[in-house]
Coordinates of C-alpha atoms and ligand atoms in Angstrom, one line a residue:
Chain T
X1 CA 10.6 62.6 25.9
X2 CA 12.4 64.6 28.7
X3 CA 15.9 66.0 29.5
X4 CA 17.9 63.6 31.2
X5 CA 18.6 64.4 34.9
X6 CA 22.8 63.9 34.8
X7 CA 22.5 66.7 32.2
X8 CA 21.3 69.0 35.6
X9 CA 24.0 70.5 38.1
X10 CA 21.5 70.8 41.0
X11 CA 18.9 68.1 42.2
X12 CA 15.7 68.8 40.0
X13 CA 12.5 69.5 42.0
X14 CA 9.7 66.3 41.5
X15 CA 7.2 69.1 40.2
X16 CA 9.5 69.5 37.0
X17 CA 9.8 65.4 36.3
X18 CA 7.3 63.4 34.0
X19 CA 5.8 60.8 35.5
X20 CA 5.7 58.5 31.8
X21 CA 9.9 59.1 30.9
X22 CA 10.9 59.6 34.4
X23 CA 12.7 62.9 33.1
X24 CA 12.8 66.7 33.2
X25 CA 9.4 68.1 31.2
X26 CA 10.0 69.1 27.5
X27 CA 7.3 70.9 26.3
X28 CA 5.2 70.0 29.0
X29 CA 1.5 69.9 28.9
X30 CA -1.1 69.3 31.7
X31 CA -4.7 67.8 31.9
X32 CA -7.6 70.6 32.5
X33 CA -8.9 68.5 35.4
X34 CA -5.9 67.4 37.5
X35 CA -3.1 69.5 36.2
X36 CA -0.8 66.5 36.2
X37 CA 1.9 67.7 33.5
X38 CA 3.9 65.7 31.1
X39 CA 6.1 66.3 27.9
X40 CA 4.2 66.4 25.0
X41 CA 5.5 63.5 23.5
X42 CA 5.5 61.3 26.4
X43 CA 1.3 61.7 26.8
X44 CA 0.4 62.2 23.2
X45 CA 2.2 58.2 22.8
X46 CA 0.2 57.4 26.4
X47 CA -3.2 58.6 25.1
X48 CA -2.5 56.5 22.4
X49 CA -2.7 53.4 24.7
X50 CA -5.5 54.6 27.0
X51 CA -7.8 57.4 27.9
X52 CA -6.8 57.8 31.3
X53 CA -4.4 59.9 33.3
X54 CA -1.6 57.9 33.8
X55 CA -1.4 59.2 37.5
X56 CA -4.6 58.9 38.7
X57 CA -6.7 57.2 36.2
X58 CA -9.3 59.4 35.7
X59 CA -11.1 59.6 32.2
X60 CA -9.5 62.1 29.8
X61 CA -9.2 62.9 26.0
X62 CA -7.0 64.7 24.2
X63 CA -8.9 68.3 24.0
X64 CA -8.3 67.9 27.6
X65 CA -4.3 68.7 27.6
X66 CA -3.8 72.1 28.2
X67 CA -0.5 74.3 28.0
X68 CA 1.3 74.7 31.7
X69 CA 1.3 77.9 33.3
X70 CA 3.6 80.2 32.7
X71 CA 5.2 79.8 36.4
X72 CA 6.1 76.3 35.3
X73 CA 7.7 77.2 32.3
X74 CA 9.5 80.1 33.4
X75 CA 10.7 77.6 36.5
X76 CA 11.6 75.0 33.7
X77 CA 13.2 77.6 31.6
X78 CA 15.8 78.7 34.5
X79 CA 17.2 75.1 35.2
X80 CA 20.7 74.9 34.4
X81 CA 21.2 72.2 31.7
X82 CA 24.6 70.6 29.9
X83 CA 24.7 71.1 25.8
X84 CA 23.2 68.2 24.2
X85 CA 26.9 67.5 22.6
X86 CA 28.8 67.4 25.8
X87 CA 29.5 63.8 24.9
X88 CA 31.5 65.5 21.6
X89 CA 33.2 68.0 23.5
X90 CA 31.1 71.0 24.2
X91 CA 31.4 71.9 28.0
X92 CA 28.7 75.0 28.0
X93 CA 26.0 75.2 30.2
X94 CA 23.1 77.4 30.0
X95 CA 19.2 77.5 31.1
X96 CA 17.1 75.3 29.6
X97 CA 15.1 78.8 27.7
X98 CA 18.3 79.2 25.4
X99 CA 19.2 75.8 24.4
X100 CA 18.0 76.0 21.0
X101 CA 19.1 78.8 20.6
X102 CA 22.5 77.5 21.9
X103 CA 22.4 74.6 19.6
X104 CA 21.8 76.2 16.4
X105 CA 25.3 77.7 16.8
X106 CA 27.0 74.8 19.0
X107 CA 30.7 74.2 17.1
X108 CA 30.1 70.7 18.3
X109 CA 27.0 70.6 16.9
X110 CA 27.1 67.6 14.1
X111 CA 24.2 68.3 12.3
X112 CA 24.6 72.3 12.3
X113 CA 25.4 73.3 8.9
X114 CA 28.0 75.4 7.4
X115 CA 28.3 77.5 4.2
X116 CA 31.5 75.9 1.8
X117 CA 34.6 78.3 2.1
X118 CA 36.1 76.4 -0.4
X119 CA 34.4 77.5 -3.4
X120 CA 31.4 75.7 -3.6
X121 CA 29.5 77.9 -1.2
X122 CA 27.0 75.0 -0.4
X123 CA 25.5 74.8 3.1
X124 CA 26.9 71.5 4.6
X125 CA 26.5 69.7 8.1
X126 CA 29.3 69.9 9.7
X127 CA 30.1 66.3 10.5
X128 CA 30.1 65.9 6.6
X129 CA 32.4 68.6 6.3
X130 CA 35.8 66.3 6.3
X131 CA 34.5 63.9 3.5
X132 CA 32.8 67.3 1.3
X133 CA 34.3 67.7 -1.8
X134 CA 33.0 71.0 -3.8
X135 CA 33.6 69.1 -7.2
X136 CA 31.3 66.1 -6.3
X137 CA 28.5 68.1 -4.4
X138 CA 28.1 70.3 -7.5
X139 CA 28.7 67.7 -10.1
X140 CA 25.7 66.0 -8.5
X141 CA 24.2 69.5 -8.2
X142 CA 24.7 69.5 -12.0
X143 CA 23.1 65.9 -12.8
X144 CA 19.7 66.8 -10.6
X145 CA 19.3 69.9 -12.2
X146 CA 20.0 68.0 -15.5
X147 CA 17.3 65.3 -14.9
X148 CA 14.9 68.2 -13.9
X149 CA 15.0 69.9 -17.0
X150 CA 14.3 66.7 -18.8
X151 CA 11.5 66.2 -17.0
X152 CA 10.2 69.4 -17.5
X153 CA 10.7 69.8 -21.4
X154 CA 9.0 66.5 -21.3
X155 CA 6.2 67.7 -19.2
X156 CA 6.3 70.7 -21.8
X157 CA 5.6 69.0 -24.6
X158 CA 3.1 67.2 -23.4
X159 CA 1.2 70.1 -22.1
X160 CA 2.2 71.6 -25.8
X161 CA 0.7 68.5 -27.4
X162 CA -2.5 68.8 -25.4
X163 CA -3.3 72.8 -26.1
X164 CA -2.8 71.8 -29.5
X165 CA -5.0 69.2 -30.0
X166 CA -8.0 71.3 -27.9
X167 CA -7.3 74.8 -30.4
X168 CA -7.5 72.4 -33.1
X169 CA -11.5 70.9 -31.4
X170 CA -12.4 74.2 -30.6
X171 CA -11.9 75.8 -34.3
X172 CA -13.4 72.5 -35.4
X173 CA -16.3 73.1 -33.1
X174 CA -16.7 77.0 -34.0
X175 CA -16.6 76.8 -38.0
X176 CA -19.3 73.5 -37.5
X177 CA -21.1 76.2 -35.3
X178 CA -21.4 78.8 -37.8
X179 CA -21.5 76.6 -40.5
X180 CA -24.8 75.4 -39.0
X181 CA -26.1 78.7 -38.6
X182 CA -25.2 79.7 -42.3
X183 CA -26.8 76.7 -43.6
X184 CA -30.0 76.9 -41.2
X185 CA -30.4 80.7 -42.3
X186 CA -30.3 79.4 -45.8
X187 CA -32.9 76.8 -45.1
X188 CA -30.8 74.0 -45.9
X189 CA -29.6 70.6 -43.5
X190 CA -25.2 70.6 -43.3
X191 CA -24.9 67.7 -45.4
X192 CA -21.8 65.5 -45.0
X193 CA -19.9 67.3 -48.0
X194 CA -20.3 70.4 -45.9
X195 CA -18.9 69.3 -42.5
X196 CA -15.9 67.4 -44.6
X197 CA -14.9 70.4 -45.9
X198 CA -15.4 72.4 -42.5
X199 CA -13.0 69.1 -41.2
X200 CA -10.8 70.5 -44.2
X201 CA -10.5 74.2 -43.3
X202 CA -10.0 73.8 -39.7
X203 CA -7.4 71.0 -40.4
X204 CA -5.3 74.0 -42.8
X205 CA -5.8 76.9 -40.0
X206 CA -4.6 74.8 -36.9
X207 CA -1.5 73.8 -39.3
X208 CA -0.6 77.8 -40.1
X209 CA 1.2 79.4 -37.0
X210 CA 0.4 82.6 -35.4
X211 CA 2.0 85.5 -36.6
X212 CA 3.5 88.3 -35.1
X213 CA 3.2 91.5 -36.8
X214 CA 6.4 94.4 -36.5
X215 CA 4.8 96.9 -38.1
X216 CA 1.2 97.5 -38.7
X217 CA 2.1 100.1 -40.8
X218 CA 3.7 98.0 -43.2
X219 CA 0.2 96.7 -45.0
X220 CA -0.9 97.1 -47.9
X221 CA -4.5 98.5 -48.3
X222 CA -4.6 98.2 -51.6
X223 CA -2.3 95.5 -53.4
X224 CA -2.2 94.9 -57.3
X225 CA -3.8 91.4 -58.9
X226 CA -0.3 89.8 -59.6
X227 CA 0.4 90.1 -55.4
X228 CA -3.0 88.9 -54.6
X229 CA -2.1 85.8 -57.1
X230 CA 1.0 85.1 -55.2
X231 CA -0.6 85.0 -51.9
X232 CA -2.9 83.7 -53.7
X233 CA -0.8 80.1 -54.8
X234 CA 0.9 80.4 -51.2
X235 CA -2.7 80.0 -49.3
X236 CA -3.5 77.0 -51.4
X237 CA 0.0 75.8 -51.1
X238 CA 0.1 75.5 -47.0
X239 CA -3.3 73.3 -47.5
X240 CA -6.0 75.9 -48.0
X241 CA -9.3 74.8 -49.7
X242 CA -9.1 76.4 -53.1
X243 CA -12.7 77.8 -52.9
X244 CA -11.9 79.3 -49.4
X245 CA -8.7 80.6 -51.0
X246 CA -10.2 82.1 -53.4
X247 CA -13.0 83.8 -51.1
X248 CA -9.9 85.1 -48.8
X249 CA -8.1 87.1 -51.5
X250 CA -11.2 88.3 -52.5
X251 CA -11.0 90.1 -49.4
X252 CA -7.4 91.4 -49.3
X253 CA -8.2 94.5 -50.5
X254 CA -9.3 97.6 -48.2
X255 CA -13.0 97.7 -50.7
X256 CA -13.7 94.3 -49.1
X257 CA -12.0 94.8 -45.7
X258 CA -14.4 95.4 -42.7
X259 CA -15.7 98.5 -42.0
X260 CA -13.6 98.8 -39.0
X261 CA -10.4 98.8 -41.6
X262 CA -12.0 99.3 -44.8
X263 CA -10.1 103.6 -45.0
X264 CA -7.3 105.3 -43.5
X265 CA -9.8 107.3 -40.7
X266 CA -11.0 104.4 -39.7
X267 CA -8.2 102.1 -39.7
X268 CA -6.3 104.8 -37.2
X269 CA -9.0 105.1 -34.9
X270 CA -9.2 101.3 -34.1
X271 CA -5.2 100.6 -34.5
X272 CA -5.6 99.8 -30.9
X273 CA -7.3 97.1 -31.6
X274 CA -4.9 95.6 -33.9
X275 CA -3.3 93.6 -31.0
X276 CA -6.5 92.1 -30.4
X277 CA -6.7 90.0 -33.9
X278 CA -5.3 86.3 -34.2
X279 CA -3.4 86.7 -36.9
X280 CA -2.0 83.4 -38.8
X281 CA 0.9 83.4 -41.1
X282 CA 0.3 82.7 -44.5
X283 CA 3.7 80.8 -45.2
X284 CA 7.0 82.1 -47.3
X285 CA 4.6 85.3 -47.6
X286 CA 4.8 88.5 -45.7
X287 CA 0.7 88.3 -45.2
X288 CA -1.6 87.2 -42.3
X289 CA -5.1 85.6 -42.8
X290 CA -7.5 86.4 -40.0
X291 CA -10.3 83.8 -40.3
X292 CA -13.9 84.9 -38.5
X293 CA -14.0 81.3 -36.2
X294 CA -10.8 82.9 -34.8
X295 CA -11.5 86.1 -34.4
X296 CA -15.3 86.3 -33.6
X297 CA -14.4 88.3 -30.7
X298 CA -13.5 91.4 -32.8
X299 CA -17.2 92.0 -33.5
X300 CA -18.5 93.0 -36.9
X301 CA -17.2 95.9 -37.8
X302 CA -13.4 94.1 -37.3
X303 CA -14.6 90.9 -38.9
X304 CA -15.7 89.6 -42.5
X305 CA -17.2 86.0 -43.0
X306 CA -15.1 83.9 -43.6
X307 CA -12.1 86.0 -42.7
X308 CA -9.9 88.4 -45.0
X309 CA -6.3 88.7 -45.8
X310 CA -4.1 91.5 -45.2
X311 CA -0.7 91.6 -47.6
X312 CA 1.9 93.4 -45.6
X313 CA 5.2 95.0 -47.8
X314 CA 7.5 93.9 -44.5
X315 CA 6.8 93.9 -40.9
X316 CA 5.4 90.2 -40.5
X317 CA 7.6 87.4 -38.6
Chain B
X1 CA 14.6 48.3 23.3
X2 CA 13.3 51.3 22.9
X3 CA 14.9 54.2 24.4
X4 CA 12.4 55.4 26.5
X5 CA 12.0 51.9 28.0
X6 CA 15.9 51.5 28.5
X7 CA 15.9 54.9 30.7
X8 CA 12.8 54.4 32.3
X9 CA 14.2 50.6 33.7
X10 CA 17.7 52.1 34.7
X11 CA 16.1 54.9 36.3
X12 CA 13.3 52.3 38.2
X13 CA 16.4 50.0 38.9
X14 CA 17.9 52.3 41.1
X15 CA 15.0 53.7 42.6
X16 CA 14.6 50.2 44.0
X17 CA 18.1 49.2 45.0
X18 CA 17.7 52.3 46.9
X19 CA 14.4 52.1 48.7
X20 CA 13.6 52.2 52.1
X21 CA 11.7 48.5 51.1
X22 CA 14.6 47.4 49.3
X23 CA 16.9 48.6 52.3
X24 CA 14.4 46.3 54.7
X25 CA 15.1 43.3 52.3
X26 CA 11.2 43.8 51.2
X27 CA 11.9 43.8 48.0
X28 CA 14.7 43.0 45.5
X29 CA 15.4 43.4 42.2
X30 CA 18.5 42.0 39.8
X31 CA 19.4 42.1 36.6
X32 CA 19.3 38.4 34.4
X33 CA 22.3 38.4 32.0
X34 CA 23.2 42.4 32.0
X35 CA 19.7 42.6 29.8
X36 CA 17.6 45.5 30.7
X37 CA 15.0 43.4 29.4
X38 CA 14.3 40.6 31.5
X39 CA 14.6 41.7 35.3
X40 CA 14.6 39.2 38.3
X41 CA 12.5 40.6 41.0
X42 CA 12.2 39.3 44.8
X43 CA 9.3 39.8 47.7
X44 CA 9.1 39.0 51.4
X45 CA 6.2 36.8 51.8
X46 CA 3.7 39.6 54.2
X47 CA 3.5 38.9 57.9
X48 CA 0.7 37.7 59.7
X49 CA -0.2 35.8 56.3
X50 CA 0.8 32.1 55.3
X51 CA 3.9 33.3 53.5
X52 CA 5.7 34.9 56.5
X53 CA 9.0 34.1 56.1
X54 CA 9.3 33.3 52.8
X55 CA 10.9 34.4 49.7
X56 CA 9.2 34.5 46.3
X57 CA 11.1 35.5 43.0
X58 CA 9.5 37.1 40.3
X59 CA 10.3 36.8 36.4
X60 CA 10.1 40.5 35.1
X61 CA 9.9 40.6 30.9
X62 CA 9.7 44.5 30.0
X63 CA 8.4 45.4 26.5
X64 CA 9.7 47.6 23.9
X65 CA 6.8 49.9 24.6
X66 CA 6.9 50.0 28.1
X67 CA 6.0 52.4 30.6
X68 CA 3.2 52.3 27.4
X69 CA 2.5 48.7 28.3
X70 CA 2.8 47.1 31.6
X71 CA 6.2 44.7 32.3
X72 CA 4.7 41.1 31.8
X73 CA 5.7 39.6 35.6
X74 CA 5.0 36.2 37.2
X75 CA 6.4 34.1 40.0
X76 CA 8.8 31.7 39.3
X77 CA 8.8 30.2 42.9
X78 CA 5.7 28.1 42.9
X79 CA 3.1 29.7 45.2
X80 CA -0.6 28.7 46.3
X81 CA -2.7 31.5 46.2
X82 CA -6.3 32.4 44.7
X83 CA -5.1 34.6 42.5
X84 CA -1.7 33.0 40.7
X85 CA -1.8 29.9 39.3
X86 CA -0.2 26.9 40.8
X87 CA 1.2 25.5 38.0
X88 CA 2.5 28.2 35.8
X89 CA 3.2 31.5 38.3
X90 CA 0.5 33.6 36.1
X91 CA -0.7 36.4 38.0
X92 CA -4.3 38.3 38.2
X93 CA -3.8 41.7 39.0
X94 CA -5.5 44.7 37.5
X95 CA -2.6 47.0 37.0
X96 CA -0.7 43.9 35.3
X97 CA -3.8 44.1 32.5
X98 CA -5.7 46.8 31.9
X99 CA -5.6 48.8 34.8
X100 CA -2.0 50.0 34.3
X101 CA -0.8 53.2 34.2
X102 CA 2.6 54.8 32.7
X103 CA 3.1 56.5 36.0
X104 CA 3.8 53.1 37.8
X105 CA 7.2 52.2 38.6
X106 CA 8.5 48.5 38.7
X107 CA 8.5 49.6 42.4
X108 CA 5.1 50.5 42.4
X109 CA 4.5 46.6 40.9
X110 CA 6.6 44.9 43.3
X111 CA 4.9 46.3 46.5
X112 CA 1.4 45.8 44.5
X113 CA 2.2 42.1 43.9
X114 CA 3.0 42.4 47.5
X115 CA 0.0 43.3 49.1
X116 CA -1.9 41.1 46.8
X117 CA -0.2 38.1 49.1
X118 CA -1.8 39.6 51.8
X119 CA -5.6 40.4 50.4
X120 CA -6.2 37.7 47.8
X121 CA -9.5 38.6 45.9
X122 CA -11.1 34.5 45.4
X123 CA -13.6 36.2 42.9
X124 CA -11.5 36.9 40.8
X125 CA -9.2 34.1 40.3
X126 CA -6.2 32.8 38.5
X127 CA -6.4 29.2 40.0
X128 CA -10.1 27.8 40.3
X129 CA -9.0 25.2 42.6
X130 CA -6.9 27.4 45.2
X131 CA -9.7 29.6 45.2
X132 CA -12.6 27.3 45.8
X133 CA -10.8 25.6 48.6
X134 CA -10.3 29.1 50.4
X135 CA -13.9 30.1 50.4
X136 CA -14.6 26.6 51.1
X137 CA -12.3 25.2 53.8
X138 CA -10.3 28.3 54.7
X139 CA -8.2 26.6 57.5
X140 CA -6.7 23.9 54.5
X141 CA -6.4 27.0 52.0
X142 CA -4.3 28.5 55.1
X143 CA -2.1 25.0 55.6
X144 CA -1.6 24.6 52.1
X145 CA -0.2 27.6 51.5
X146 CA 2.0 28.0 54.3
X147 CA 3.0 24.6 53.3
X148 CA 3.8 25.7 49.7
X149 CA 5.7 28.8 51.4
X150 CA 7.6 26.7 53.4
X151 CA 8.3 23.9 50.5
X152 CA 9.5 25.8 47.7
X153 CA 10.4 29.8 49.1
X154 CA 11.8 29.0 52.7
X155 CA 9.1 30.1 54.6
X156 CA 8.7 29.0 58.2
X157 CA 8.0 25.4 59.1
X158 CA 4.6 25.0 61.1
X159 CA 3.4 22.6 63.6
X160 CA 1.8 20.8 61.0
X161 CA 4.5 20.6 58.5
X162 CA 6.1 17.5 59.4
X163 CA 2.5 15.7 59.1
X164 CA 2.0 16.9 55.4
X165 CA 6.1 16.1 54.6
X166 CA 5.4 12.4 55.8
X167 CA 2.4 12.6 53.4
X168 CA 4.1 13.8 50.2
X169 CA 7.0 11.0 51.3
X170 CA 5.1 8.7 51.5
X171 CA 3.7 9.4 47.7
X172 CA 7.3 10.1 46.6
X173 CA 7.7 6.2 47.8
X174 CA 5.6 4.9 45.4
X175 CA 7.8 6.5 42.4
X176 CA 5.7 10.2 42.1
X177 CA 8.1 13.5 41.4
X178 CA 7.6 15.6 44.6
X179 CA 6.4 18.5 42.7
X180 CA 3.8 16.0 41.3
X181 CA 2.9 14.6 45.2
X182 CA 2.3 18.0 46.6
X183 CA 0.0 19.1 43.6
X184 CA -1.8 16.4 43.6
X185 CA -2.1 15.9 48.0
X186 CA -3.3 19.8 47.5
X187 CA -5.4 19.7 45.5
X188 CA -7.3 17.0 47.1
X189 CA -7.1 18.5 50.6
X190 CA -4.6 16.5 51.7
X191 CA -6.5 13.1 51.0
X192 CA -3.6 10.9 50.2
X193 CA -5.3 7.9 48.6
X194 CA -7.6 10.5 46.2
X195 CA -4.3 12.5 44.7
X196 CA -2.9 9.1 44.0
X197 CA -5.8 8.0 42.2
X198 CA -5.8 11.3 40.5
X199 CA -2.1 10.4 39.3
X200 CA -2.9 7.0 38.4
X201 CA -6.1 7.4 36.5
Ligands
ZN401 ZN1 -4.1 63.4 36.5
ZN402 ZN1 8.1 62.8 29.5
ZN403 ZN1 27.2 73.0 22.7
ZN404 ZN1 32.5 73.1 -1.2

């Protein structure tokens, strides 16, 4: 819809009027054929209606509006119009071309905003300005900030919940995987004892949490019977399978390790690997277990079936 | 009312009062009750037509989505014509209905309403029964409606006009309205003892 005409010191030519509001174009656009122009707005709502010029009534659609030329707009651009808060007090006049730009700073502007000198610093519309309290705006600032992080932790543990539950089918799908291998290599079927205790294991590792290891340096290559009993008792403590646990300790000690680990020259040619590992915790104990299903991306020479142990003297959190 | 249709009628309402038609007493147009909405419109019955002389006024509704949508207008004086009917003022004319255009000005509609007094189109009616009598007895259709001109919009008497006065009297007379006696007298081409079988039947 156009600029009003009273808003216009001199007597607006017909050429610059749209024939639907009657006013001075605003954005105007024209029709390929006939060149009638009109504001946007004003033919966009018209083509709504009918597919017809509204001057001469000859078929169009809307591909056919076209921007005006550049005479009509530079003509449009010069005209000398009254700010559109005169009614408020603003007495300034300038060509059409720099209204906007003229509004965006307009004191009597009622919906320009303003930054809070009083200590709030919030940007605020200026016809709220008189009823703005800084106490209020931030105390509600405070509340929606409040109910977003509710909603988020929520949404995090849901998400939290959900990875979870999938680590916890994945292991379960590996260790049935490699269970079925084991068992087909040995000629036999998985018989229902077999997957309950595969149900068992995997139910133990997704308990254990993931470790975080300080110091590599800190393990113990070579650790004495009465530590391997203790870590021993801890594993089947946190829910371990005693025949697994007993497998596990087996391998705690650098003889059984894989070959990747199993001496000094070794281990310090593939310490930068070390970060590689998922490493669980084996509770109260300063030892990881690295089970095979979780690791089988380590390859063989990092990896022994079903997974080792490594006893650390301090460096695990 | 939406804005658009509250400028555009100011902005029409003045480009009437000041038109060279307007200034001729051609054409006339008045506010009803302050209401930008409803708009009382006037026309000078054409010359050398059966409504010389006489003054018809129009009943202008405009619609919220107007100049989208045409203004609804009909005549309030009662008018015999082809193509508005007798009894309610309805009008058939293409830029009324689908021929509208948001260019045209309530102007624009009051001159076209106009000229339609002085080219009616019979094929495409609004009254059957105007219509049929002016392709069929064109000198009645001509009598009638310089009669209706004259009876209800001031238009001026004719030679024959105190002939089909004594007519309606005389039906008036035997207790019919005289809205009711006119009608009826033509409708029936002026057969007097017809239209009042026609009301008594
Ligand atoms: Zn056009
Ligand atoms: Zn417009
Ligand atoms: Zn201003
Ligand atoms: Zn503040």
């Amino acid at each position: 819809m156009g600029y009003e005409l009273g808003r216009f010191e001199e007597a607006v030519d017909e050429e610059l009027l749209c024939a639907i509001c009657r006013m001075v174009l605003e954005s105007p656009v024209q029709f390929r054929q006939c060149e009638h122009a009109f504001c946007d707005l004003c033919i966009s709502e018209w083509l709504r209606h009918k597919n017809v010029c509204p001057i001469d009534r000859n078929l169009v659609i809307p591909t056919d509006l076209i921007p005006t030329p550049r005479i009509l707009r530079n003509l449009l651009g010069k005209l000398s119009i009254s700010c559109n808060n005169r009614e408020l007090g603003c007495i300034e006049r300038m060509p059409l071309e720099s209204l906007h730009t003229h509004l965006d700073m307009c004191n009597f502007n009622p919906t320009r905003q303003v930054q809070c000198e009083d200590g709030c610093g919030c940007l605020i519309e200026v016809r709220h300005l008189s009823k703005h309290s800084c106490l209020s705006t931030l105390g509600s600032m405070v509340r929606e900030r409040d109910e977003n992080i509710l909603k988020l932790s929520s949404q995090l543990k849901e998400l939290k919940q959900v990875v979870s539950d999938q680590h916890h089918e994945i292991l379960l799908v590996k260790e049935i995987v490699r269970n079925l291998r084991i068992s087909s290599i040995s000629a036999g079927l998985t018989t229902e004892a077999e997957t309950d205790s595969v149900r068992e294991r995997v139910k133990w590792l997704s308990s254990l949490s993931r470790a975080r290891i300080s110091r590599w340096g800190g393990m113990i290559s070579t650790p004495d019977s009465v530590l391997q009993a203790m870590v021993k008792r801890a594993l089947i403590d946190s829910g371990c399978p005693v025949e697994l646990a007993t497998q596990l300790i087996s391998n705690s000690h650098e003889r059984r390790w894989p070959p990747g680990l199993s001496m000094l020259e070794t281990r310090q040619s593939n310490r930068h690997r070390y970060e590689e590992f998922v490493p669980k915790r084996i509770p109260t104990k300063q030892a990881i277990v690295l089970m095979a299903c979780e690791n089988e991306h380590m390859g063989e020479a990092m990896m022994r079936d079903p997974g080792f142990v490594i006893i650390f003297a301090h460096g695990v959190d | 009312m939406a804005s658009l249709a509250i400028q555009r009628v100011k902005r029409e309402f003045k480009e009437v009062v000041t038109s060279s038609e307007a200034e001729n007493s051609q054409i006339k147009l008045e506010m009803v009750a302050e209401n930008l909405k409803h708009l009382q419109g006037e026309i000078k019955g054409p010359p050398d037509t059966p409504f010389e002389g006489a003054t018809f006024i129009l009943d202008i509704l405009i619609p919220d989505s107007y100049p989208f949508n045409p203004p609804k207008v009909k005549f309030a004086t009662k008018i015999w014509h082809p193509n508005i009917s007798s009894a309610t003022g309805a009008i058939c004319l293409d830029i009324l209905k689908d021929q509208w255009a948001a260019a045209m000005t309530l102007r624009t509609v009051l001159l076209s309403i106009q000229a339609l007094l002085a080219s009616a189109e019979p094929d495409d009616p609004q009254d059957a029964v105007v219509a049929k009598q002016y392709k069929e007895t064109p000198e009645i259709y001509h009598m009638t409606a310089k009669f209706w001109a004259e009876f209800f919009a001031g238009g001026n008497p004719s030679s024959y006009s105190a002939d089909l006065r004594q007519k309606v009297k005389s039906l008036c007379d035997m207790g019919i309205q005289s809205l009711d006696a006119v009608r009826a007298l033509s409708h029936y081409n002026w057969d007097a003892t017809t239209a009042v079988e026609s009301i008594f039947s």
